């Protein structure tokens, strides 16, 4: 069984969300006003990815043993206001077309522990519950769960630690001696690999302005080792390095001729741009580059290098983790005229490498450049006016979507404030659509 991809994120009770399902496409764009909940949705994805790496709950959520910082708001910030627990889940499909779902509920007070978990999947001849917890022991740190064995009658119960995702403990509890156990373990392996492949790129420009060891080539979350990652790309993949040069050369305020990599006296490296200013050629090292330029370089490098070029921690499984690249505010540092160029690069690299990309954006230029067939991957995040909770709906499923798009491009519609109106309009009838198309 190969790897696969995430198809849905469930926010049953997480921060500002209650009973919300977010569809995940190969390219997913989350749009909405500031404070609508876009970042909260990405936090939920980050939480379940960290848990899939077999870390202790507190270490995973507080970042105690990771390069990444704690999840925003820490452990208690994950629970909706007034609640002492949170619940998230995902659905995925393997390369072989096998469907899997995983849901977990975590108590944050008084003790941090898993209180319920359910893993379901398609094995042999049907959809089965593969792991389901019983009620937790209020006086102990363990939790019992029934585990699928492919036989008639009740499934056997096993005891697990409530401080770690139970699904990650299954490979340690099952010997794989039966056909059912081997099928279950294979599905668990794929599930953990897919979830481990979530990589949140959060470039921090001031960290990218230093010399870094030339061997530090796998791009980390903050992109602090960008110079070494670019050096490897230049050395090992001339074609993709040329694409990186073309991306920055398209910036209208710069006349970039090439990208160089300078070396320090101890073998460390720093990237630099060769620019034409007037009749002179000047070298601009990373320490003098703008925040926007460094951010664009980091995003383009991550896209071009894919899963093999970014720091995905998938040690819990021996299977290669398929990349899901997560980027907030993709347009930061991006000139509006580069929107088409960036979307072309995304399409090209996705076609070649098959990774998923989920981003948040406010950019009208980026949304205008998005072809109509890609609108299916746009998810609108907003707040329910009566409850204040966050909602998530596909753009194309908004009742006023057809009428809104008849008035122009998506980015222009968002800028003009027509998106909230489209969300509130009565659903357009077939007669209305025919009228818009001039057929009646």
PDB file of C-alpha atoms in Angstrom, residues 136-289:
ATOM      1  CA  UNK A 136     -11.212   6.307  30.561  1.00  0.00           C
ATOM      2  CA  UNK A 137     -10.303   5.279  34.089  1.00  0.00           C
ATOM      3  CA  UNK A 138     -10.649   8.450  36.228  1.00  0.00           C
ATOM      4  CA  UNK A 139      -8.068   7.070  38.664  1.00  0.00           C
ATOM      5  CA  UNK A 140      -5.442   5.817  36.208  1.00  0.00           C
ATOM      6  CA  UNK A 141      -3.220   6.970  33.379  1.00  0.00           C
ATOM      7  CA  UNK A 142      -4.181   4.162  31.005  1.00  0.00           C
ATOM      8  CA  UNK A 143      -7.131   3.706  28.675  1.00  0.00           C
ATOM      9  CA  UNK A 144      -8.531   0.544  27.109  1.00  0.00           C
ATOM     10  CA  UNK A 145      -9.664   0.160  23.509  1.00  0.00           C
ATOM     11  CA  UNK A 146     -11.124  -2.569  21.349  1.00  0.00           C
ATOM     12  CA  UNK A 147      -8.904  -3.493  18.388  1.00  0.00           C
ATOM     13  CA  UNK A 148     -10.117  -5.079  15.147  1.00  0.00           C
ATOM     14  CA  UNK A 149      -9.071  -8.708  14.678  1.00  0.00           C
ATOM     15  CA  UNK A 150     -11.118  -9.704  11.615  1.00  0.00           C
ATOM     16  CA  UNK A 151     -13.112 -12.371  13.477  1.00  0.00           C
ATOM     17  CA  UNK A 152     -16.752 -12.731  14.435  1.00  0.00           C
ATOM     18  CA  UNK A 153     -17.814 -11.534  17.845  1.00  0.00           C
ATOM     19  CA  UNK A 154     -16.506  -8.696  20.008  1.00  0.00           C
ATOM     20  CA  UNK A 155     -13.031  -7.374  19.271  1.00  0.00           C
ATOM     21  CA  UNK A 156     -10.419  -7.902  21.995  1.00  0.00           C
ATOM     22  CA  UNK A 157      -9.535  -5.051  24.351  1.00  0.00           C
ATOM     23  CA  UNK A 158      -6.006  -3.817  24.869  1.00  0.00           C
ATOM     24  CA  UNK A 159      -4.634  -1.259  27.330  1.00  0.00           C
ATOM     25  CA  UNK A 160      -2.825   1.849  26.071  1.00  0.00           C
ATOM     26  CA  UNK A 161      -1.178   4.900  27.568  1.00  0.00           C
ATOM     27  CA  UNK A 162      -3.533   7.864  27.512  1.00  0.00           C
ATOM     28  CA  UNK A 163      -0.573  10.251  27.177  1.00  0.00           C
ATOM     29  CA  UNK A 164       0.087   9.298  23.529  1.00  0.00           C
ATOM     30  CA  UNK A 165      -2.093   8.852  20.454  1.00  0.00           C
ATOM     31  CA  UNK A 166      -3.305   5.255  20.683  1.00  0.00           C
ATOM     32  CA  UNK A 167      -2.937   4.675  16.947  1.00  0.00           C
ATOM     33  CA  UNK A 168       0.817   5.245  17.257  1.00  0.00           C
ATOM     34  CA  UNK A 169       0.983   2.521  19.924  1.00  0.00           C
ATOM     35  CA  UNK A 170      -0.645  -0.180  17.785  1.00  0.00           C
ATOM     36  CA  UNK A 171       2.599  -1.274  16.051  1.00  0.00           C
ATOM     37  CA  UNK A 172       4.050  -1.974  19.514  1.00  0.00           C
ATOM     38  CA  UNK A 173       1.023  -3.974  20.638  1.00  0.00           C
ATOM     39  CA  UNK A 174       0.318  -6.183  17.625  1.00  0.00           C
ATOM     40  CA  UNK A 175       2.666  -8.895  16.393  1.00  0.00           C
ATOM     41  CA  UNK A 176       1.219  -9.031  12.872  1.00  0.00           C
ATOM     42  CA  UNK A 177       0.772 -12.797  13.018  1.00  0.00           C
ATOM     43  CA  UNK A 178      -2.633 -12.857  11.302  1.00  0.00           C
ATOM     44  CA  UNK A 179      -3.842 -11.498   7.975  1.00  0.00           C
ATOM     45  CA  UNK A 180      -6.148  -9.047   9.793  1.00  0.00           C
ATOM     46  CA  UNK A 181      -3.348  -7.760  12.021  1.00  0.00           C
ATOM     47  CA  UNK A 182      -1.015  -7.266   9.075  1.00  0.00           C
ATOM     48  CA  UNK A 183      -3.721  -5.383   7.138  1.00  0.00           C
ATOM     49  CA  UNK A 184      -4.420  -3.199  10.167  1.00  0.00           C
ATOM     50  CA  UNK A 185      -0.736  -2.445  10.781  1.00  0.00           C
ATOM     51  CA  UNK A 186      -0.231  -1.547   7.124  1.00  0.00           C
ATOM     52  CA  UNK A 187      -3.144   0.871   7.233  1.00  0.00           C
ATOM     53  CA  UNK A 188      -1.835   2.394  10.473  1.00  0.00           C
ATOM     54  CA  UNK A 189       1.600   2.816   8.893  1.00  0.00           C
ATOM     55  CA  UNK A 190       0.137   4.678   5.925  1.00  0.00           C
ATOM     56  CA  UNK A 191      -2.059   6.854   8.160  1.00  0.00           C
ATOM     57  CA  UNK A 192       0.836   7.926  10.371  1.00  0.00           C
ATOM     58  CA  UNK A 193       3.052   8.587   7.345  1.00  0.00           C
ATOM     59  CA  UNK A 194       0.437  10.832   5.721  1.00  0.00           C
ATOM     60  CA  UNK A 195      -0.184  12.792   8.920  1.00  0.00           C
ATOM     61  CA  UNK A 196       3.541  13.098   9.640  1.00  0.00           C
ATOM     62  CA  UNK A 197       4.022  14.761   6.251  1.00  0.00           C
ATOM     63  CA  UNK A 198       2.329  18.005   7.313  1.00  0.00           C
ATOM     64  CA  UNK A 199       5.015  20.713   7.150  1.00  0.00           C
ATOM     65  CA  UNK A 200       4.189  24.238   8.278  1.00  0.00           C
ATOM     66  CA  UNK A 201       6.552  26.682   6.571  1.00  0.00           C
ATOM     67  CA  UNK A 202       6.812  29.860   8.637  1.00  0.00           C
ATOM     68  CA  UNK A 203       9.796  31.838   7.267  1.00  0.00           C
ATOM     69  CA  UNK A 204      11.456  34.204   9.742  1.00  0.00           C
ATOM     70  CA  UNK A 205      13.514  36.630   7.620  1.00  0.00           C
ATOM     71  CA  UNK A 206      15.945  37.845  10.291  1.00  0.00           C
ATOM     72  CA  UNK A 207      17.040  34.237  10.902  1.00  0.00           C
ATOM     73  CA  UNK A 208      17.861  33.793   7.191  1.00  0.00           C
ATOM     74  CA  UNK A 209      20.463  36.545   7.130  1.00  0.00           C
ATOM     75  CA  UNK A 210      23.285  34.538   8.727  1.00  0.00           C
ATOM     76  CA  UNK A 211      25.932  32.146   7.440  1.00  0.00           C
ATOM     77  CA  UNK A 212      24.853  28.511   7.937  1.00  0.00           C
ATOM     78  CA  UNK A 213      26.727  25.199   7.662  1.00  0.00           C
ATOM     79  CA  UNK A 214      26.782  24.011   4.055  1.00  0.00           C
ATOM     80  CA  UNK A 215      25.623  20.545   5.153  1.00  0.00           C
ATOM     81  CA  UNK A 216      22.433  21.913   6.768  1.00  0.00           C
ATOM     82  CA  UNK A 217      20.434  21.442   3.562  1.00  0.00           C
ATOM     83  CA  UNK A 218      16.987  20.264   4.702  1.00  0.00           C
ATOM     84  CA  UNK A 219      14.804  23.363   5.000  1.00  0.00           C
ATOM     85  CA  UNK A 220      13.451  23.874   8.504  1.00  0.00           C
ATOM     86  CA  UNK A 221      10.164  25.481   9.516  1.00  0.00           C
ATOM     87  CA  UNK A 222      11.644  28.969   9.979  1.00  0.00           C
ATOM     88  CA  UNK A 223      13.783  28.630   6.817  1.00  0.00           C
ATOM     89  CA  UNK A 224      16.775  29.817   8.850  1.00  0.00           C
ATOM     90  CA  UNK A 225      19.000  27.479   6.804  1.00  0.00           C
ATOM     91  CA  UNK A 226      17.720  28.779   3.456  1.00  0.00           C
ATOM     92  CA  UNK A 227      21.232  29.521   2.152  1.00  0.00           C
ATOM     93  CA  UNK A 228      22.313  25.895   2.516  1.00  0.00           C
ATOM     94  CA  UNK A 229      19.081  24.628   0.922  1.00  0.00           C
ATOM     95  CA  UNK A 230      19.605  26.939  -2.081  1.00  0.00           C
ATOM     96  CA  UNK A 231      23.244  25.861  -2.318  1.00  0.00           C
ATOM     97  CA  UNK A 232      22.175  22.225  -2.576  1.00  0.00           C
ATOM     98  CA  UNK A 233      19.581  23.071  -5.224  1.00  0.00           C
ATOM     99  CA  UNK A 234      22.212  24.926  -7.256  1.00  0.00           C
ATOM    100  CA  UNK A 235      24.650  22.040  -6.957  1.00  0.00           C
ATOM    101  CA  UNK A 236      22.299  19.086  -7.509  1.00  0.00           C
ATOM    102  CA  UNK A 237      19.379  20.268  -9.680  1.00  0.00           C
ATOM    103  CA  UNK A 238      20.252  22.864 -12.309  1.00  0.00           C
ATOM    104  CA  UNK A 239      16.771  22.829 -13.816  1.00  0.00           C
ATOM    105  CA  UNK A 240      14.913  23.623 -10.591  1.00  0.00           C
ATOM    106  CA  UNK A 241      17.576  26.093  -9.560  1.00  0.00           C
ATOM    107  CA  UNK A 242      16.990  27.889 -12.860  1.00  0.00           C
ATOM    108  CA  UNK A 243      13.292  28.029 -11.997  1.00  0.00           C
ATOM    109  CA  UNK A 244      14.156  29.630  -8.641  1.00  0.00           C
ATOM    110  CA  UNK A 245      16.216  32.283 -10.429  1.00  0.00           C
ATOM    111  CA  UNK A 246      13.312  33.008 -12.773  1.00  0.00           C
ATOM    112  CA  UNK A 247      10.921  33.441  -9.842  1.00  0.00           C
ATOM    113  CA  UNK A 248      12.995  36.182  -8.218  1.00  0.00           C
ATOM    114  CA  UNK A 249      13.963  37.693 -11.566  1.00  0.00           C
ATOM    115  CA  UNK A 250      10.288  38.433 -12.164  1.00  0.00           C
ATOM    116  CA  UNK A 251      10.175  40.835  -9.234  1.00  0.00           C
ATOM    117  CA  UNK A 252       9.654  44.207 -10.929  1.00  0.00           C
ATOM    118  CA  UNK A 253      11.622  46.238  -8.385  1.00  0.00           C
ATOM    119  CA  UNK A 254      14.770  44.134  -8.885  1.00  0.00           C
ATOM    120  CA  UNK A 255      16.783  43.224 -11.960  1.00  0.00           C
ATOM    121  CA  UNK A 256      18.114  39.901 -10.711  1.00  0.00           C
ATOM    122  CA  UNK A 257      20.565  38.199 -13.037  1.00  0.00           C
ATOM    123  CA  UNK A 258      21.549  35.197 -10.951  1.00  0.00           C
ATOM    124  CA  UNK A 259      21.708  33.663  -7.473  1.00  0.00           C
ATOM    125  CA  UNK A 260      25.130  33.005  -5.994  1.00  0.00           C
ATOM    126  CA  UNK A 261      26.220  31.243  -2.825  1.00  0.00           C
ATOM    127  CA  UNK A 262      29.214  32.678  -0.981  1.00  0.00           C
ATOM    128  CA  UNK A 263      31.358  30.701   1.459  1.00  0.00           C
ATOM    129  CA  UNK A 264      32.845  31.794   4.744  1.00  0.00           C
ATOM    130  CA  UNK A 265      36.274  30.851   6.019  1.00  0.00           C
ATOM    131  CA  UNK A 266      34.940  27.763   7.834  1.00  0.00           C
ATOM    132  CA  UNK A 267      32.864  26.409   4.940  1.00  0.00           C
ATOM    133  CA  UNK A 268      29.576  27.994   5.952  1.00  0.00           C
ATOM    134  CA  UNK A 269      27.414  29.533   3.204  1.00  0.00           C
ATOM    135  CA  UNK A 270      25.237  32.581   2.538  1.00  0.00           C
ATOM    136  CA  UNK A 271      23.157  33.138  -0.575  1.00  0.00           C
ATOM    137  CA  UNK A 272      23.392  36.364  -2.564  1.00  0.00           C
ATOM    138  CA  UNK A 273      21.645  37.934  -5.536  1.00  0.00           C
ATOM    139  CA  UNK A 274      23.446  39.342  -8.551  1.00  0.00           C
ATOM    140  CA  UNK A 275      21.488  42.428  -9.572  1.00  0.00           C
ATOM    141  CA  UNK A 276      21.824  45.026 -12.302  1.00  0.00           C
ATOM    142  CA  UNK A 277      21.481  48.587 -11.059  1.00  0.00           C
ATOM    143  CA  UNK A 278      21.863  51.036 -13.883  1.00  0.00           C
ATOM    144  CA  UNK A 279      25.024  49.962 -15.718  1.00  0.00           C
ATOM    145  CA  UNK A 280      26.536  48.274 -12.715  1.00  0.00           C
ATOM    146  CA  UNK A 281      26.316  44.709 -11.452  1.00  0.00           C
ATOM    147  CA  UNK A 282      26.042  44.482  -7.675  1.00  0.00           C
ATOM    148  CA  UNK A 283      25.986  41.586  -5.230  1.00  0.00           C
ATOM    149  CA  UNK A 284      23.311  41.669  -2.530  1.00  0.00           C
ATOM    150  CA  UNK A 285      23.953  39.102   0.244  1.00  0.00           C
ATOM    151  CA  UNK A 286      21.137  37.634   2.322  1.00  0.00           C
ATOM    152  CA  UNK A 287      21.966  39.949   5.229  1.00  0.00           C
ATOM    153  CA  UNK A 288      20.964  42.920   3.027  1.00  0.00           C
ATOM    154  CA  UNK A 289      17.880  41.416   1.365  1.00  0.00           C
TER     155      UNK A 289
END
